[in-house]
Amino acid sequence: GRASALMETTGNTIDAVSFRTDTANLAGPWRRDAAFRLRAVLNRALARVEVALPVPVSGTFIAANTPFDALAAVARVVTQSQTDLLFVDPYADDTLLRDFASAASEGVRIRILTDPNPKKHKPSLLPAVERWRQQYKEARPLEARFATPRVLHDRAIIVDGSAVWMLGQSFNKLADRAPTTLMQAAPDVGTQFQDAHEALW
């Protein structure tokens, strides 16, 4: 009933009527066909809402135990970069390079800011950085730095010094056991976050 009421607020009368009709048909012999049509109507409504959303609230929900969805969500952000990517993660390890940074286009500068405490950043990070640099050299420039101890908390991707995407979990455990979100920060918040972390860099 709540979904039907929301469908009526979209302004699409045909979809709203179809939704009501197919909802009623869920109890009858055409249940399967009705369910397929309901899904199509809901997907269209969701697409209209996503297009209408302002940039500050755009993002992706990543369910638990969906490693491929997590990979795809981060890749959509990473591939937007034309010049520079700054990954912020106090628990960074080689997973960040293998699964996520590798989606960046050739020529994009990749930077990783992590915590110097070995109980946080993993020992696999620095050997992976060295091997990356040996293989790609200036074709895929990479640098990793340690921030001041215990000042990093958030996980984020800063794209081309402008768009800041906040991530609810570290890259090495992304969508492992718990759901999370990848959300673009509002411009004013993103600017403050970027300035603070560029200063740490």
PDB file of C-alpha atoms in Angstrom:
ATOM      1  CA  GLY A   1       0.000   0.000   0.000  1.00  0.00           C
ATOM      2  CA  ARG A   2       2.835   2.421   0.853  1.00  0.00           C
ATOM      3  CA  ALA A   3       4.626   1.584  -2.401  1.00  0.00           C
ATOM      4  CA  SER A   4       1.418   2.181  -4.364  1.00  0.00           C
ATOM      5  CA  ALA A   5       0.942   5.565  -2.713  1.00  0.00           C
ATOM      6  CA  LEU A   6       4.514   6.512  -3.561  1.00  0.00           C
ATOM      7  CA  MET A   7       4.016   5.399  -7.168  1.00  0.00           C
ATOM      8  CA  GLU A   8       1.147   7.882  -7.456  1.00  0.00           C
ATOM      9  CA  THR A   9       3.470  10.725  -6.430  1.00  0.00           C
ATOM     10  CA  THR A  10       5.805  10.076  -9.391  1.00  0.00           C
ATOM     11  CA  GLY A  11       3.356  11.686 -11.799  1.00  0.00           C
ATOM     12  CA  ASN A  12       3.351   8.684 -14.143  1.00  0.00           C
ATOM     13  CA  THR A  13      -0.327   7.699 -14.224  1.00  0.00           C
ATOM     14  CA  ILE A  14       0.178   4.661 -16.455  1.00  0.00           C
ATOM     15  CA  ASP A  15       2.791   3.124 -14.166  1.00  0.00           C
ATOM     16  CA  ALA A  16       0.721   3.936 -11.075  1.00  0.00           C
ATOM     17  CA  VAL A  17      -2.352   2.179 -12.528  1.00  0.00           C
ATOM     18  CA  SER A  18      -0.237  -0.757 -13.713  1.00  0.00           C
ATOM     19  CA  PHE A  19       1.271  -1.052 -10.244  1.00  0.00           C
ATOM     20  CA  ARG A  20      -2.158  -1.203  -8.567  1.00  0.00           C
ATOM     21  CA  THR A  21      -3.468  -3.732 -11.083  1.00  0.00           C
ATOM     22  CA  ASP A  22      -0.451  -6.026 -10.873  1.00  0.00           C
ATOM     23  CA  THR A  23      -0.416  -5.826  -7.083  1.00  0.00           C
ATOM     24  CA  ALA A  24      -3.982  -7.171  -7.084  1.00  0.00           C
ATOM     25  CA  ASN A  25      -2.940  -9.923  -9.506  1.00  0.00           C
ATOM     26  CA  LEU A  26      -0.261 -11.213  -7.102  1.00  0.00           C
ATOM     27  CA  ALA A  27      -2.954 -13.269  -5.379  1.00  0.00           C
ATOM     28  CA  GLY A  28      -4.216 -14.876  -8.595  1.00  0.00           C
ATOM     29  CA  PRO A  29      -3.082 -17.286 -11.289  1.00  0.00           C
ATOM     30  CA  TRP A  30      -1.075 -14.543 -13.089  1.00  0.00           C
ATOM     31  CA  ARG A  31       1.152 -13.987 -10.053  1.00  0.00           C
ATOM     32  CA  ARG A  32       4.435 -14.645 -11.882  1.00  0.00           C
ATOM     33  CA  ASP A  33       3.700 -12.287 -14.778  1.00  0.00           C
ATOM     34  CA  ALA A  34       2.438  -9.637 -12.373  1.00  0.00           C
ATOM     35  CA  ALA A  35       5.629  -9.867 -10.326  1.00  0.00           C
ATOM     36  CA  PHE A  36       7.788  -9.302 -13.425  1.00  0.00           C
ATOM     37  CA  ARG A  37       5.723  -6.255 -14.408  1.00  0.00           C
ATOM     38  CA  LEU A  38       5.883  -4.891 -10.851  1.00  0.00           C
ATOM     39  CA  ARG A  39       9.646  -5.154 -10.894  1.00  0.00           C
ATOM     40  CA  ALA A  40       9.815  -3.269 -14.203  1.00  0.00           C
ATOM     41  CA  VAL A  41       7.543  -0.501 -12.899  1.00  0.00           C
ATOM     42  CA  LEU A  42       9.550  -0.140  -9.685  1.00  0.00           C
ATOM     43  CA  ASN A  43      12.837  -0.049 -11.596  1.00  0.00           C
ATOM     44  CA  ARG A  44      11.511   2.729 -13.833  1.00  0.00           C
ATOM     45  CA  ALA A  45      10.350   4.698 -10.793  1.00  0.00           C
ATOM     46  CA  LEU A  46      13.728   4.204  -9.097  1.00  0.00           C
ATOM     47  CA  ALA A  47      15.559   5.386 -12.224  1.00  0.00           C
ATOM     48  CA  ARG A  48      13.409   8.550 -12.341  1.00  0.00           C
ATOM     49  CA  VAL A  49      14.168   9.253  -8.672  1.00  0.00           C
ATOM     50  CA  GLU A  50      17.919   8.691  -9.140  1.00  0.00           C
ATOM     51  CA  VAL A  51      18.024  11.120 -12.063  1.00  0.00           C
ATOM     52  CA  ALA A  52      16.202  13.738  -9.977  1.00  0.00           C
ATOM     53  CA  LEU A  53      18.488  13.382  -6.953  1.00  0.00           C
ATOM     54  CA  PRO A  54      20.939  16.213  -6.309  1.00  0.00           C
ATOM     55  CA  VAL A  55      24.620  15.264  -6.508  1.00  0.00           C
ATOM     56  CA  PRO A  56      25.255  15.440  -2.726  1.00  0.00           C
ATOM     57  CA  VAL A  57      22.980  12.467  -2.078  1.00  0.00           C
ATOM     58  CA  SER A  58      24.041  10.295  -4.980  1.00  0.00           C
ATOM     59  CA  GLY A  59      25.657   7.031  -4.049  1.00  0.00           C
ATOM     60  CA  THR A  60      25.427   3.279  -3.800  1.00  0.00           C
ATOM     61  CA  PHE A  61      24.293   0.872  -1.104  1.00  0.00           C
ATOM     62  CA  ILE A  62      26.556  -2.196  -0.986  1.00  0.00           C
ATOM     63  CA  ALA A  63      25.030  -5.257   0.640  1.00  0.00           C
ATOM     64  CA  ALA A  64      26.994  -7.694   2.799  1.00  0.00           C
ATOM     65  CA  ASN A  65      28.730 -10.586   1.029  1.00  0.00           C
ATOM     66  CA  THR A  66      28.603  -8.865  -2.386  1.00  0.00           C
ATOM     67  CA  PRO A  67      32.289  -8.441  -3.276  1.00  0.00           C
ATOM     68  CA  PHE A  68      31.641  -8.030  -6.993  1.00  0.00           C
ATOM     69  CA  ASP A  69      29.030  -5.306  -6.396  1.00  0.00           C
ATOM     70  CA  ALA A  70      31.540  -3.544  -4.148  1.00  0.00           C
ATOM     71  CA  LEU A  71      34.212  -3.792  -6.829  1.00  0.00           C
ATOM     72  CA  ALA A  72      31.837  -2.447  -9.483  1.00  0.00           C
ATOM     73  CA  ALA A  73      30.654   0.454  -7.295  1.00  0.00           C
ATOM     74  CA  VAL A  74      34.195   1.629  -6.542  1.00  0.00           C
ATOM     75  CA  ALA A  75      35.261   1.117 -10.161  1.00  0.00           C
ATOM     76  CA  ARG A  76      32.494   3.473 -11.331  1.00  0.00           C
ATOM     77  CA  VAL A  77      34.026   6.187  -9.151  1.00  0.00           C
ATOM     78  CA  VAL A  78      37.665   5.408  -9.956  1.00  0.00           C
ATOM     79  CA  THR A  79      37.133   5.412 -13.724  1.00  0.00           C
ATOM     80  CA  GLN A  80      35.759   8.973 -13.551  1.00  0.00           C
ATOM     81  CA  SER A  81      39.247  10.271 -12.791  1.00  0.00           C
ATOM     82  CA  GLN A  82      41.226  12.039 -15.490  1.00  0.00           C
ATOM     83  CA  THR A  83      44.265  13.210 -13.521  1.00  0.00           C
ATOM     84  CA  ASP A  84      44.489  12.281  -9.818  1.00  0.00           C
ATOM     85  CA  LEU A  85      43.051   9.816  -7.293  1.00  0.00           C
ATOM     86  CA  LEU A  86      43.661  10.090  -3.560  1.00  0.00           C
ATOM     87  CA  PHE A  87      42.628   7.018  -1.559  1.00  0.00           C
ATOM     88  CA  VAL A  88      42.295   7.647   2.178  1.00  0.00           C
ATOM     89  CA  ASP A  89      42.188   4.527   4.350  1.00  0.00           C
ATOM     90  CA  PRO A  90      43.942   3.967   7.683  1.00  0.00           C
ATOM     91  CA  TYR A  91      43.744   0.190   7.099  1.00  0.00           C
ATOM     92  CA  ALA A  92      45.049   0.127   3.531  1.00  0.00           C
ATOM     93  CA  ASP A  93      46.684  -3.029   2.173  1.00  0.00           C
ATOM     94  CA  ASP A  94      47.513  -4.536  -1.216  1.00  0.00           C
ATOM     95  CA  THR A  95      43.791  -5.118  -1.858  1.00  0.00           C
ATOM     96  CA  LEU A  96      43.417  -1.412  -2.533  1.00  0.00           C
ATOM     97  CA  LEU A  97      45.857  -1.662  -5.440  1.00  0.00           C
ATOM     98  CA  ARG A  98      44.855  -5.062  -6.790  1.00  0.00           C
ATOM     99  CA  ASP A  99      41.093  -4.622  -6.743  1.00  0.00           C
ATOM    100  CA  PHE A 100      40.405  -0.905  -6.850  1.00  0.00           C
ATOM    101  CA  ALA A 101      43.256   1.383  -7.959  1.00  0.00           C
ATOM    102  CA  SER A 102      43.923  -0.876 -10.939  1.00  0.00           C
ATOM    103  CA  ALA A 103      40.622   0.335 -12.454  1.00  0.00           C
ATOM    104  CA  ALA A 104      42.116   3.811 -12.977  1.00  0.00           C
ATOM    105  CA  SER A 105      43.035   4.866 -16.495  1.00  0.00           C
ATOM    106  CA  GLU A 106      46.661   4.903 -17.554  1.00  0.00           C
ATOM    107  CA  GLY A 107      48.321   8.204 -16.706  1.00  0.00           C
ATOM    108  CA  VAL A 108      46.126   8.948 -13.679  1.00  0.00           C
ATOM    109  CA  ARG A 109      48.246   9.728 -10.606  1.00  0.00           C
ATOM    110  CA  ILE A 110      47.327   7.427  -7.716  1.00  0.00           C
ATOM    111  CA  ARG A 111      47.990   8.388  -4.105  1.00  0.00           C
ATOM    112  CA  ILE A 112      47.328   6.409  -0.934  1.00  0.00           C
ATOM    113  CA  LEU A 113      47.170   8.052   2.486  1.00  0.00           C
ATOM    114  CA  THR A 114      47.199   5.617   5.401  1.00  0.00           C
ATOM    115  CA  ASP A 115      48.096   5.317   9.084  1.00  0.00           C
ATOM    116  CA  PRO A 116      51.717   4.513  10.043  1.00  0.00           C
ATOM    117  CA  ASN A 117      50.653   2.136  12.823  1.00  0.00           C
ATOM    118  CA  PRO A 118      51.413  -1.411  11.550  1.00  0.00           C
ATOM    119  CA  LYS A 119      48.369  -2.614  13.477  1.00  0.00           C
ATOM    120  CA  LYS A 120      46.304  -0.527  11.076  1.00  0.00           C
ATOM    121  CA  HIS A 121      47.885  -0.435   7.617  1.00  0.00           C
ATOM    122  CA  LYS A 122      48.818  -3.945   6.574  1.00  0.00           C
ATOM    123  CA  PRO A 123      52.391  -5.060   5.851  1.00  0.00           C
ATOM    124  CA  SER A 124      51.318  -6.156   2.354  1.00  0.00           C
ATOM    125  CA  LEU A 125      50.800  -2.535   1.259  1.00  0.00           C
ATOM    126  CA  LEU A 126      54.390  -1.329   0.840  1.00  0.00           C
ATOM    127  CA  PRO A 127      55.661  -4.387  -1.117  1.00  0.00           C
ATOM    128  CA  ALA A 128      52.647  -4.028  -3.428  1.00  0.00           C
ATOM    129  CA  VAL A 129      53.433  -0.342  -3.932  1.00  0.00           C
ATOM    130  CA  GLU A 130      57.045  -1.167  -4.842  1.00  0.00           C
ATOM    131  CA  ARG A 131      56.054  -3.870  -7.314  1.00  0.00           C
ATOM    132  CA  TRP A 132      53.450  -1.587  -8.891  1.00  0.00           C
ATOM    133  CA  ARG A 133      56.053   1.129  -9.360  1.00  0.00           C
ATOM    134  CA  GLN A 134      58.586  -1.322 -10.792  1.00  0.00           C
ATOM    135  CA  GLN A 135      56.078  -2.573 -13.335  1.00  0.00           C
ATOM    136  CA  TYR A 136      54.225   0.591 -14.377  1.00  0.00           C
ATOM    137  CA  LYS A 137      56.781   3.335 -13.677  1.00  0.00           C
ATOM    138  CA  GLU A 138      55.457   6.694 -14.940  1.00  0.00           C
ATOM    139  CA  ALA A 139      52.699   5.136 -17.037  1.00  0.00           C
ATOM    140  CA  ARG A 140      50.651   4.651 -13.850  1.00  0.00           C
ATOM    141  CA  PRO A 141      52.300   6.876 -11.205  1.00  0.00           C
ATOM    142  CA  LEU A 142      51.771   5.774  -7.619  1.00  0.00           C
ATOM    143  CA  GLU A 143      52.773   7.101  -4.209  1.00  0.00           C
ATOM    144  CA  ALA A 144      51.829   6.022  -0.688  1.00  0.00           C
ATOM    145  CA  ARG A 145      52.338   8.151   2.413  1.00  0.00           C
ATOM    146  CA  PHE A 146      51.726   7.849   6.128  1.00  0.00           C
ATOM    147  CA  ALA A 147      49.649  10.499   7.858  1.00  0.00           C
ATOM    148  CA  THR A 148      50.300  11.667  11.389  1.00  0.00           C
ATOM    149  CA  PRO A 149      49.579   8.683  13.676  1.00  0.00           C
ATOM    150  CA  ARG A 150      45.967   8.157  14.711  1.00  0.00           C
ATOM    151  CA  VAL A 151      44.506  11.118  12.819  1.00  0.00           C
ATOM    152  CA  LEU A 152      42.891   9.158   9.978  1.00  0.00           C
ATOM    153  CA  HIS A 153      39.478   7.681  10.529  1.00  0.00           C
ATOM    154  CA  ASP A 154      37.324   8.037   7.415  1.00  0.00           C
ATOM    155  CA  ARG A 155      37.745   6.088   4.197  1.00  0.00           C
ATOM    156  CA  ALA A 156      37.385   8.051   0.993  1.00  0.00           C
ATOM    157  CA  ILE A 157      38.282   8.519  -2.659  1.00  0.00           C
ATOM    158  CA  ILE A 158      39.046  12.054  -3.868  1.00  0.00           C
ATOM    159  CA  VAL A 159      38.671  12.271  -7.639  1.00  0.00           C
ATOM    160  CA  ASP A 160      40.641  14.900  -9.558  1.00  0.00           C
ATOM    161  CA  GLY A 161      40.791  17.206  -6.545  1.00  0.00           C
ATOM    162  CA  SER A 162      37.066  17.889  -6.697  1.00  0.00           C
ATOM    163  CA  ALA A 163      34.606  15.040  -6.041  1.00  0.00           C
ATOM    164  CA  VAL A 164      34.910  13.346  -2.640  1.00  0.00           C
ATOM    165  CA  TRP A 165      33.354   9.901  -2.220  1.00  0.00           C
ATOM    166  CA  MET A 166      32.973   8.591   1.334  1.00  0.00           C
ATOM    167  CA  LEU A 167      33.123   4.859   2.000  1.00  0.00           C
ATOM    168  CA  GLY A 168      31.720   3.216   5.120  1.00  0.00           C
ATOM    169  CA  GLN A 169      34.344   0.464   5.350  1.00  0.00           C
ATOM    170  CA  SER A 170      38.003  -0.073   4.587  1.00  0.00           C
ATOM    171  CA  PHE A 171      38.830  -1.310   1.116  1.00  0.00           C
ATOM    172  CA  ASN A 172      40.332  -4.547   2.441  1.00  0.00           C
ATOM    173  CA  LYS A 173      37.035  -5.612   4.071  1.00  0.00           C
ATOM    174  CA  LEU A 174      34.588  -3.965   1.720  1.00  0.00           C
ATOM    175  CA  ALA A 175      31.210  -5.767   1.761  1.00  0.00           C
ATOM    176  CA  ASP A 176      32.865  -8.671   3.523  1.00  0.00           C
ATOM    177  CA  ARG A 177      30.497  -9.266   6.444  1.00  0.00           C
ATOM    178  CA  ALA A 178      28.438  -6.098   6.739  1.00  0.00           C
ATOM    179  CA  PRO A 179      26.615  -3.724   4.384  1.00  0.00           C
ATOM    180  CA  THR A 180      27.963  -0.262   3.675  1.00  0.00           C
ATOM    181  CA  THR A 181      27.529   2.763   1.431  1.00  0.00           C
ATOM    182  CA  LEU A 182      29.603   4.712  -1.070  1.00  0.00           C
ATOM    183  CA  MET A 183      28.297   8.284  -1.066  1.00  0.00           C
ATOM    184  CA  GLN A 184      29.432  11.491  -2.735  1.00  0.00           C
ATOM    185  CA  ALA A 185      29.916  14.273  -0.189  1.00  0.00           C
ATOM    186  CA  ALA A 186      28.115  17.571  -0.603  1.00  0.00           C
ATOM    187  CA  PRO A 187      30.411  20.126  -2.287  1.00  0.00           C
ATOM    188  CA  ASP A 188      31.066  22.213   0.851  1.00  0.00           C
ATOM    189  CA  VAL A 189      31.748  19.139   3.006  1.00  0.00           C
ATOM    190  CA  GLY A 190      33.873  17.599   0.247  1.00  0.00           C
ATOM    191  CA  THR A 191      36.004  20.741  -0.039  1.00  0.00           C
ATOM    192  CA  GLN A 192      36.683  20.773   3.692  1.00  0.00           C
ATOM    193  CA  PHE A 193      37.493  17.062   3.715  1.00  0.00           C
ATOM    194  CA  GLN A 194      39.834  17.420   0.756  1.00  0.00           C
ATOM    195  CA  ASP A 195      41.638  20.431   2.232  1.00  0.00           C
ATOM    196  CA  ALA A 196      42.185  18.615   5.531  1.00  0.00           C
ATOM    197  CA  HIS A 197      43.554  15.482   3.886  1.00  0.00           C
ATOM    198  CA  GLU A 198      45.709  17.327   1.363  1.00  0.00           C
ATOM    199  CA  ALA A 199      47.281  19.049   4.379  1.00  0.00           C
ATOM    200  CA  LEU A 200      47.943  15.624   5.901  1.00  0.00           C
ATOM    201  CA  TRP A 201      49.430  14.480   2.587  1.00  0.00           C
TER     202      TRP A 201
END
